[in-house]
XYZ file of C-alpha atoms in Angstrom:
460
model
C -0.182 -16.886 6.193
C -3.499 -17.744 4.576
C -2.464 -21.109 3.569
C -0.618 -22.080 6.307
C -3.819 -21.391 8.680
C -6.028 -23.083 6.125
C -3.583 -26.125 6.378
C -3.385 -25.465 10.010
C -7.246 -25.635 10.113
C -8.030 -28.580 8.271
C -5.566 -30.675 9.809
C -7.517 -29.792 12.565
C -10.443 -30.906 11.527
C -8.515 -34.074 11.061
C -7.508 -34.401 14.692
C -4.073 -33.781 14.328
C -2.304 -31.357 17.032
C -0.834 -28.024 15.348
C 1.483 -25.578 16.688
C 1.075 -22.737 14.581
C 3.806 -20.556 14.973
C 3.371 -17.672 13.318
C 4.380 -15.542 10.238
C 8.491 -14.614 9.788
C 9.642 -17.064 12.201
C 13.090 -17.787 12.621
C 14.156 -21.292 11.717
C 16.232 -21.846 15.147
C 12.904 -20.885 17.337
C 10.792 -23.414 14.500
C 13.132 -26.401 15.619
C 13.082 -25.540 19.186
C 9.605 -25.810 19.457
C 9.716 -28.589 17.684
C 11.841 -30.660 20.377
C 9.966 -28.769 23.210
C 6.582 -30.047 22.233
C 7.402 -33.326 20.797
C 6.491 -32.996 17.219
C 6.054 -35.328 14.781
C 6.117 -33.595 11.546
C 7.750 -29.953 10.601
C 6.113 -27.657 8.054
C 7.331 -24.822 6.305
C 5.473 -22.494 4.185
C 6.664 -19.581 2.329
C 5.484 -16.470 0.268
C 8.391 -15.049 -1.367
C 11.627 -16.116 -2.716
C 13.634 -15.373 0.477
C 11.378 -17.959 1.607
C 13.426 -20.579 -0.065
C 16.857 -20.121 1.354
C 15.246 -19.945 4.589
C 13.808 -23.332 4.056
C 17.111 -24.384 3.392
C 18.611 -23.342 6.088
C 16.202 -25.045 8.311
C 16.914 -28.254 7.039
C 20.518 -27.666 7.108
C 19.871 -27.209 10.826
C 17.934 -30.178 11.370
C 20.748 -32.355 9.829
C 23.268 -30.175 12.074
C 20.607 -31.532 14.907
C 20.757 -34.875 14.088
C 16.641 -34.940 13.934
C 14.965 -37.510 12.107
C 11.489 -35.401 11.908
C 9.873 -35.525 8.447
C 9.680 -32.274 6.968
C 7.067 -30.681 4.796
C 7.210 -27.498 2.539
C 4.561 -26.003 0.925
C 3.506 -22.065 -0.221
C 3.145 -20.134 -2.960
C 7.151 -19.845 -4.246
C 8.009 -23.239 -3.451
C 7.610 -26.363 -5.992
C 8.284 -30.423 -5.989
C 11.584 -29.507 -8.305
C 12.970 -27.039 -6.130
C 12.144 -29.050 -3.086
C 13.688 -31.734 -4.681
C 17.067 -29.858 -5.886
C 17.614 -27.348 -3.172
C 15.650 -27.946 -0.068
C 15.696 -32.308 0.171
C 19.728 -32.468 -0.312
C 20.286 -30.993 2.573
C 18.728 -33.422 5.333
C 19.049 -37.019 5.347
C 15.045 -37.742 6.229
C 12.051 -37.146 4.497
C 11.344 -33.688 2.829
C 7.984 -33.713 0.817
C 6.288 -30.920 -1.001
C 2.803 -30.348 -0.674
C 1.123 -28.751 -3.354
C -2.140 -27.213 -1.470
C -3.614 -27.860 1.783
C -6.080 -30.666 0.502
C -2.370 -32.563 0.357
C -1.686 -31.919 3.764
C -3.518 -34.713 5.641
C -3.370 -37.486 3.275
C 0.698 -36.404 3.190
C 0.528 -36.385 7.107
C -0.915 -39.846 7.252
C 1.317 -41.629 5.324
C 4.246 -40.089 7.299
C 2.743 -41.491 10.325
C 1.342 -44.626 9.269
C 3.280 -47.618 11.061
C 2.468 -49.638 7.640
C 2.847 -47.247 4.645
C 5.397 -44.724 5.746
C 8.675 -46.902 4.288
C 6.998 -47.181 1.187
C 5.765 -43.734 0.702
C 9.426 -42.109 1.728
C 10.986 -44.345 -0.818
C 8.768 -43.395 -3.646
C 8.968 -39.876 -2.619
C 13.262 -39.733 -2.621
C 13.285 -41.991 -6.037
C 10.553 -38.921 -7.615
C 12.829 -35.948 -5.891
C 15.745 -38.075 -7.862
C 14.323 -38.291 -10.751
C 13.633 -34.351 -10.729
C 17.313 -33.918 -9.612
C 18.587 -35.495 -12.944
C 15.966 -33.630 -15.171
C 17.261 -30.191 -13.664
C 20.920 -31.638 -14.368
C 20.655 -31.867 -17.330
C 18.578 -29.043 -17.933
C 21.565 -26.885 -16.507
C 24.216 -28.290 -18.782
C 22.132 -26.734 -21.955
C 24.496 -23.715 -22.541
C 23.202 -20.009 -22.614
C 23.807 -17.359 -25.036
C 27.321 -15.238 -23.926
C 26.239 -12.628 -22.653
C 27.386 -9.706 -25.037
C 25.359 -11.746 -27.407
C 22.383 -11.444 -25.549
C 22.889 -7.937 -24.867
C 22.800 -7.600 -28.507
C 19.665 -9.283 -29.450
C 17.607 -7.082 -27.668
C 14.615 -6.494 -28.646
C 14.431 -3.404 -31.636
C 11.685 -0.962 -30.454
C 10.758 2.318 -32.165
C 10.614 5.205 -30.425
C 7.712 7.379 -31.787
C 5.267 10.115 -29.823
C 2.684 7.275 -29.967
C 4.983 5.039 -27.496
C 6.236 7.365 -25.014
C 3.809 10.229 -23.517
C 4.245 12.758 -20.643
C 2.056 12.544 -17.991
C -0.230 14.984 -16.169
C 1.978 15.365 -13.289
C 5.188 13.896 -12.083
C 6.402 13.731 -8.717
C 4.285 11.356 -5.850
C 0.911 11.860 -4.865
C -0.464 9.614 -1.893
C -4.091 9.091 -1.898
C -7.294 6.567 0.834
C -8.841 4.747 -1.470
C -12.201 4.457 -0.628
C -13.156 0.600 -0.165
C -16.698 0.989 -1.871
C -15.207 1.809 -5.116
C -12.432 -0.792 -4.947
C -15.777 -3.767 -4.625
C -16.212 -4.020 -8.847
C -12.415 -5.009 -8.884
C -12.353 -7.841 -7.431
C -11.287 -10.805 -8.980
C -13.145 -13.536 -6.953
C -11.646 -16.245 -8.834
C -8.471 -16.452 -6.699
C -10.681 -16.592 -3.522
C -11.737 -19.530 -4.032
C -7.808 -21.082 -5.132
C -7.285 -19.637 -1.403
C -9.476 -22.463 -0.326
C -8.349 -24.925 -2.697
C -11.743 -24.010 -4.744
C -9.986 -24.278 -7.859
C -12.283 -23.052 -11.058
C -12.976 -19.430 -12.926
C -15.511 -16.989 -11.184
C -18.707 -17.258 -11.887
C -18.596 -20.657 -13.327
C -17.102 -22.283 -10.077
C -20.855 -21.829 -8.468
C -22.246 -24.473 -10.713
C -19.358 -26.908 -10.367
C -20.638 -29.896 -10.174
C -18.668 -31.660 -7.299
C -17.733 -28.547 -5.145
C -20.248 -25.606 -6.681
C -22.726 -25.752 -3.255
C -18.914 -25.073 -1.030
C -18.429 -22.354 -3.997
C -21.770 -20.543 -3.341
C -21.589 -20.836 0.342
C -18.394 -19.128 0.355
C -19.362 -16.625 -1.848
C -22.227 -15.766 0.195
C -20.175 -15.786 3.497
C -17.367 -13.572 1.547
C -20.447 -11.184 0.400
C -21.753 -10.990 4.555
C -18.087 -9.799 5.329
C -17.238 -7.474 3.301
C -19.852 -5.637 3.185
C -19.999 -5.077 6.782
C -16.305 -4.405 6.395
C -17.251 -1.615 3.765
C -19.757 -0.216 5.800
C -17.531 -0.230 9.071
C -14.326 0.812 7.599
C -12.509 -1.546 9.745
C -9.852 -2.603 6.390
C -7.968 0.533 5.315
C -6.453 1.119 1.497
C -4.022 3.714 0.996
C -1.688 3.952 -1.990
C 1.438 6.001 -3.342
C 2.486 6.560 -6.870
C 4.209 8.403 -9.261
C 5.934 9.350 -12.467
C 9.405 10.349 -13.187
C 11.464 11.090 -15.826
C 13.276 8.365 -17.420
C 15.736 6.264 -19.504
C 17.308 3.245 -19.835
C 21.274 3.032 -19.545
C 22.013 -0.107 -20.887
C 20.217 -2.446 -18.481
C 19.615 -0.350 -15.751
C 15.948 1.822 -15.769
C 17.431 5.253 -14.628
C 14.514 7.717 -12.703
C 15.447 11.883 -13.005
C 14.172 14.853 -10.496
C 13.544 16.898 -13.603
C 12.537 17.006 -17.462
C 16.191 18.138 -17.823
C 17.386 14.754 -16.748
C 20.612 15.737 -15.109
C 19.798 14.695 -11.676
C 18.879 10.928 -10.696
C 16.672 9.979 -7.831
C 16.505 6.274 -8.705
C 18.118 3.384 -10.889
C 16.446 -0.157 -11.137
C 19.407 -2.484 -12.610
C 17.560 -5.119 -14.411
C 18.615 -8.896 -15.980
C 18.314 -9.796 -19.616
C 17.397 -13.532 -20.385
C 20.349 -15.525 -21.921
C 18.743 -18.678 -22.689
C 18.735 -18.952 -26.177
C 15.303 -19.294 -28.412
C 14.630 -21.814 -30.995
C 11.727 -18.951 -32.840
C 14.627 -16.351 -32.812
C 12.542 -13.940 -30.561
C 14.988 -11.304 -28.333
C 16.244 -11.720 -25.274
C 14.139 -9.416 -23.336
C 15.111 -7.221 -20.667
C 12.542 -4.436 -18.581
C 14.856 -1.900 -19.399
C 14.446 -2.601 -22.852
C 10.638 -1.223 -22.902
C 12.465 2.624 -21.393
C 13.588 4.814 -24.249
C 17.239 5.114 -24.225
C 19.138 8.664 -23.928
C 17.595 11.053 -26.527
C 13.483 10.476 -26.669
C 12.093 11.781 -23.581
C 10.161 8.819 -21.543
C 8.874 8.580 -18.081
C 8.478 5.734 -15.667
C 6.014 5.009 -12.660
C 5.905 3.408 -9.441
C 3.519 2.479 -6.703
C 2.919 0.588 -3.803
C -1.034 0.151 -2.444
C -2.787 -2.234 0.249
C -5.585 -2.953 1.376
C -4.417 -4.630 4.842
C -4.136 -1.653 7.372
C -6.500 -3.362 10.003
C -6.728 -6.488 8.790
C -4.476 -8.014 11.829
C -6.561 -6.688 14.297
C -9.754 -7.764 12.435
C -8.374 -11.542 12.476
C -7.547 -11.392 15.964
C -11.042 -10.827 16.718
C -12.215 -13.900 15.144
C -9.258 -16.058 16.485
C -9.740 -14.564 20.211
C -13.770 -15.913 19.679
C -11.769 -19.363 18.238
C -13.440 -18.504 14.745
C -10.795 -19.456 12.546
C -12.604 -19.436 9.507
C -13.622 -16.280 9.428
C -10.243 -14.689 10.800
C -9.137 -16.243 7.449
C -11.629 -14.980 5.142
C -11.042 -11.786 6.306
C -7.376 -12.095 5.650
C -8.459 -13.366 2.064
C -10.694 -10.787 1.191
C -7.531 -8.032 2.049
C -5.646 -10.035 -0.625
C -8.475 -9.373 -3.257
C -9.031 -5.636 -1.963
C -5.455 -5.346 -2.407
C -5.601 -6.820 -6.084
C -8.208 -5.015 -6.950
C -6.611 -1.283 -5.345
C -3.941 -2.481 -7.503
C -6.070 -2.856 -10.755
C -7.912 0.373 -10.035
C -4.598 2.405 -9.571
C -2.826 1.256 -12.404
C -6.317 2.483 -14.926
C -6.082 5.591 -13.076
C -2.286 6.209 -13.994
C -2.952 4.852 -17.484
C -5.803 7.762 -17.904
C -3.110 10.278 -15.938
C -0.722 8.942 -18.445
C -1.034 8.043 -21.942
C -4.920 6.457 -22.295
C -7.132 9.391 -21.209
C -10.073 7.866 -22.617
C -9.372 4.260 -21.540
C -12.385 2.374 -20.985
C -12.429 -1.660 -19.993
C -14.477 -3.995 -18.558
C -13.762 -6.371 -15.865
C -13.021 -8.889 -17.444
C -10.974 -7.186 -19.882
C -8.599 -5.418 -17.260
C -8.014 -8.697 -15.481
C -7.124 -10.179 -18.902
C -4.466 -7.282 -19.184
C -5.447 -6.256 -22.456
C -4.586 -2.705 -22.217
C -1.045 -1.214 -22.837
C 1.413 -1.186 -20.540
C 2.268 -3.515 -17.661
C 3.243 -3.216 -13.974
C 6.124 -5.518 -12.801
C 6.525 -6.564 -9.312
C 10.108 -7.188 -7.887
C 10.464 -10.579 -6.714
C 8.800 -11.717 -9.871
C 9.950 -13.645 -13.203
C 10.880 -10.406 -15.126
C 12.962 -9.179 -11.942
C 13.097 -11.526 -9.744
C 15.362 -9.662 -6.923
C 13.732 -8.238 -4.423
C 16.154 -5.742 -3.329
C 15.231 -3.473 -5.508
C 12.500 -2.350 -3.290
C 14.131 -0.799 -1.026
C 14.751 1.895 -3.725
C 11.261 2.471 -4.675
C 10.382 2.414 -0.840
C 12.828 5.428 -0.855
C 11.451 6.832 -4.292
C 7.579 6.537 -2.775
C 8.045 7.301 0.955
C 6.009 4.377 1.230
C 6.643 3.760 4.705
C 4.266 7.009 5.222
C 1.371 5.128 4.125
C 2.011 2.619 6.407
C 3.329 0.359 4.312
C 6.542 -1.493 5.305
C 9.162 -3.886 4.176
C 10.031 -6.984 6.451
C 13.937 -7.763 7.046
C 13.494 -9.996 4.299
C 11.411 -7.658 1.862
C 7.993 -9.183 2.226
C 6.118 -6.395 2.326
C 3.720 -5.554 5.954
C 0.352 -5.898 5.819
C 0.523 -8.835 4.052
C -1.971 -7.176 1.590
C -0.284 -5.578 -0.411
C 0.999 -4.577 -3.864
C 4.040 -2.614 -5.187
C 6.243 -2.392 -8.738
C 7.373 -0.356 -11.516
C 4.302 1.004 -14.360
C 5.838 0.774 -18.219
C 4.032 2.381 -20.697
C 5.472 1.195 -23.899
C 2.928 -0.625 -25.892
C 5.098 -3.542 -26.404
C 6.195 -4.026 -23.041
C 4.860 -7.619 -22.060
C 5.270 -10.237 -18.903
C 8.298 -12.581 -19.412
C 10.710 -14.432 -16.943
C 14.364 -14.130 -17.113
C 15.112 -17.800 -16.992
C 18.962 -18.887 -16.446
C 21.724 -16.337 -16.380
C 25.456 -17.010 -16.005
C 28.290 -15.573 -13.874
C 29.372 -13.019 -16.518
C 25.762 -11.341 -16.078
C 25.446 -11.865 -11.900
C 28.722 -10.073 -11.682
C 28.037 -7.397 -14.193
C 24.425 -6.817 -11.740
C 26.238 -7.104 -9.009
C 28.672 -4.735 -9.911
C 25.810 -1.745 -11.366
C 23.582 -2.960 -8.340
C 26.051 -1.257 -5.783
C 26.635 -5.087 -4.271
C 28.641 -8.065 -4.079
C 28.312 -11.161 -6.166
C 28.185 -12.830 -3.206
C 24.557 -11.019 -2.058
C 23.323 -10.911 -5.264
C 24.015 -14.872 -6.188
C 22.202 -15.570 -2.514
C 19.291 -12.841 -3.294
C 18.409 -14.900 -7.021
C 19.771 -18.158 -5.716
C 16.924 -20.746 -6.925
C 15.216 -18.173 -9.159
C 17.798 -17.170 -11.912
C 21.137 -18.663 -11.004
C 23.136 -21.278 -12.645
């Protein structure tokens, strides 16, 4: 949402005519509109991975049309390649990624220009080829079988010093007050929000856009502390710890230290593409200690965003559009940063008591443990989270999924916390048939759902 209103914005600025409509819109009312109004140009921007079959779809509807509108996709899952593979086969007319919203005009321009457009959609479909054959062949470079895989999995010890019990298990919901959630913040990614692109504080000497830098800063400073001091932004989170183990792939959740009875099972992927250094193919469930050494396993889900909608509606209602998006930035970072200071106070509730980091040392993760999202390169299905909504009650603190698992306010954070001291970030690359049945078949669903739920994140 923030970057489509920032695109929205500057295009603007630009004197182009935008019909914004909306967040979660479905493609049918998109092309509609489109006719209705006249439009020159569709864009599409997406958050999440369900994102990208909806973008196809669209474009397999404006072929099914017969339109000839250009159409642009942009947002943070999206990329030239898979634009180029998944999204630009579909339609017979121009389909151009934009990287960020400085793009947008200069992309916009050329698709309109009486002069340049031929020459532009040529180079465009002859770059989206190019990418087409690099992915081809890309795809033909075999994986490991998948028993293999399964068998070079990563050998962990089990010792006291890698699994610990923690103070409490069960869930525990908790308001988070926003003063103490303010020396968080990473304001780096504030500024990528408006295409600011440099490391915090350095980015308020750059020396082309350092003056934009500081003024932002100082406007972002003005909001939230008023927001602080009004209370009109909301953060409220829900976590836990259960007893755990891993079953072969899956990451299996118990009621009770004696393990018999299971609230919760996360069936994760294992990566199959081979490695030249001879490092294991990792799976999450590796880093839970299998049936025998007692381990446990948390979960959360925090945001910042409860108010933030009506907040931005007061800003867009006085036709203040850049502050109805700052606001909506600043839940992001509030939402990081709730995120950052939940996870040190499970660590200390956990297995690192006396855990003490700076800043800058908690953002560069160098404590132990990790917290994986759903919908991300270690597990990149999102339907996972309708378990741990179940597991958390997270709905209770306001916190909702969409039809399409995007989770409501848009500010907000959710996953898994591992404690081993090994467990690291890693993506799960290609996987074959063998392995989407074999989830399918321990995820409770058909290959058919599963193949369409990792289609353009995993799948062959």
């Amino acid at each position: 949402d923030i970057g489509k209103n920032i695109v929205g914005v500057v295009l603007g600025c630009n004197n182009y005519r935008v019909i914004d409509m909306g967040v979660m819109v479905p493609g049918e009312l998109i092309l509609d509109k489109a006719i209705e109004v006249g439009a020159d140009i569709v864009g599409l921007s997406g958050l999440i991975t369900p994102s990208l079959d909806e973008m196809v779809h669209v474009a397999e509807a404006m072929q099914r049309r017969g339109m000839t509108l250009p159409l642009l996709i942009g947002g943070a899952t999206t990329s030239r390649q898979h634009t180029a593979v998944k999204i630009a086969q579909k339609y017979a007319h121009p389909v151009v990624h934009v990287l960020d919203a400085s793009r947008a005009v200069g992309t916009t321009s050329l698709l309109l220009s009486a002069d340049k457009k031929a020459e532009f959609v040529a180079e465009n479909a002859a770059d989206q080829q190019r990418m087409r054959e690099v992915y081809a062949l890309r795809s033909e470079k075999p994986l490991l079988p998948y028993a293999e895989a399964n068998l070079r999995k990563p050998e962990l010890v089990w010792t006291p010093a890698s699994t610990h019990q923690p103070l409490f298990t069960g869930v525990r919901a908790l308001t988070i007050p926003l003063a103490e959630l303010v020396p968080y913040i990473d304001w780096t990614f504030l500024f990528i929000a408006w295409e600011l692109k440099g490391k915090f504080p350095r980015i308020l000497e750059h020396p082309e856009y350092g003056e934009q830098a500081r003024e932002l800063y100082d406007n972002a400073q003005t909001m939230l502390a008023k927001i602080v001091q009004e209370g009109t932004l909301q953060a409220r989170a829900v976590y836990g710890f259960w007893p755990a183990q891993s079953v072969g792939n899956d990451i299996v959740l118990y009621a009770g230290e004696s393990r018999a009875q299971e609230v919760a099972r996360f069936p994760m992927l294992r990566q199959q593409q081979k490695k030249t250094d001879g490092k294991p193919q990792q799976s999450l469930a590796d880093f839970v200690a299998p049936h025998g050494t007692p381990d446990w396993v948390g979960a959360f889900a925090v945001t910042a965003g409860l108010g933030c909608e009506a907040l931005a509606r007061q800003f867009e209602l006085e036709h203040d559009d850049y502050n109805a998006i700052l606001v909506k930035a600043l839940a992001d970072r509030l939402a990081e940063a709730a995120a950052e200071w939940l996870h040190e106070k499970a660590r200390r509730e956990w297995y690192a008591a006396d855990e003490r980091f700076a800043l800058d040392d908690l953002l560069a993760e160098k404590f132990a443990g990790i917290r994986p999202a759903f919908g991300y390169p270690s597990c990149p299905d999102h339907e996972p989270k309708r378990t741990l909504w179940q597991l958390l009650a997270a709905d209770e603190q306001g916190i909702h999924l969409t039809e399409h698992l995007a989770m409501t306010p848009a500010a907000s954070v959710s996953g898994l916390y591992i404690g081993h001291p090994q467990a690291d970030y890693f993506a799960i690359g290609r996987v074959d048939t063998e392995q989407m049945a074999d989830y399918a078949r321990r995820s409770g669903r058909s290959l058919a759902d599963v193949e369409a739920a990792l289609r353009g994140t995993v799948a062959e």
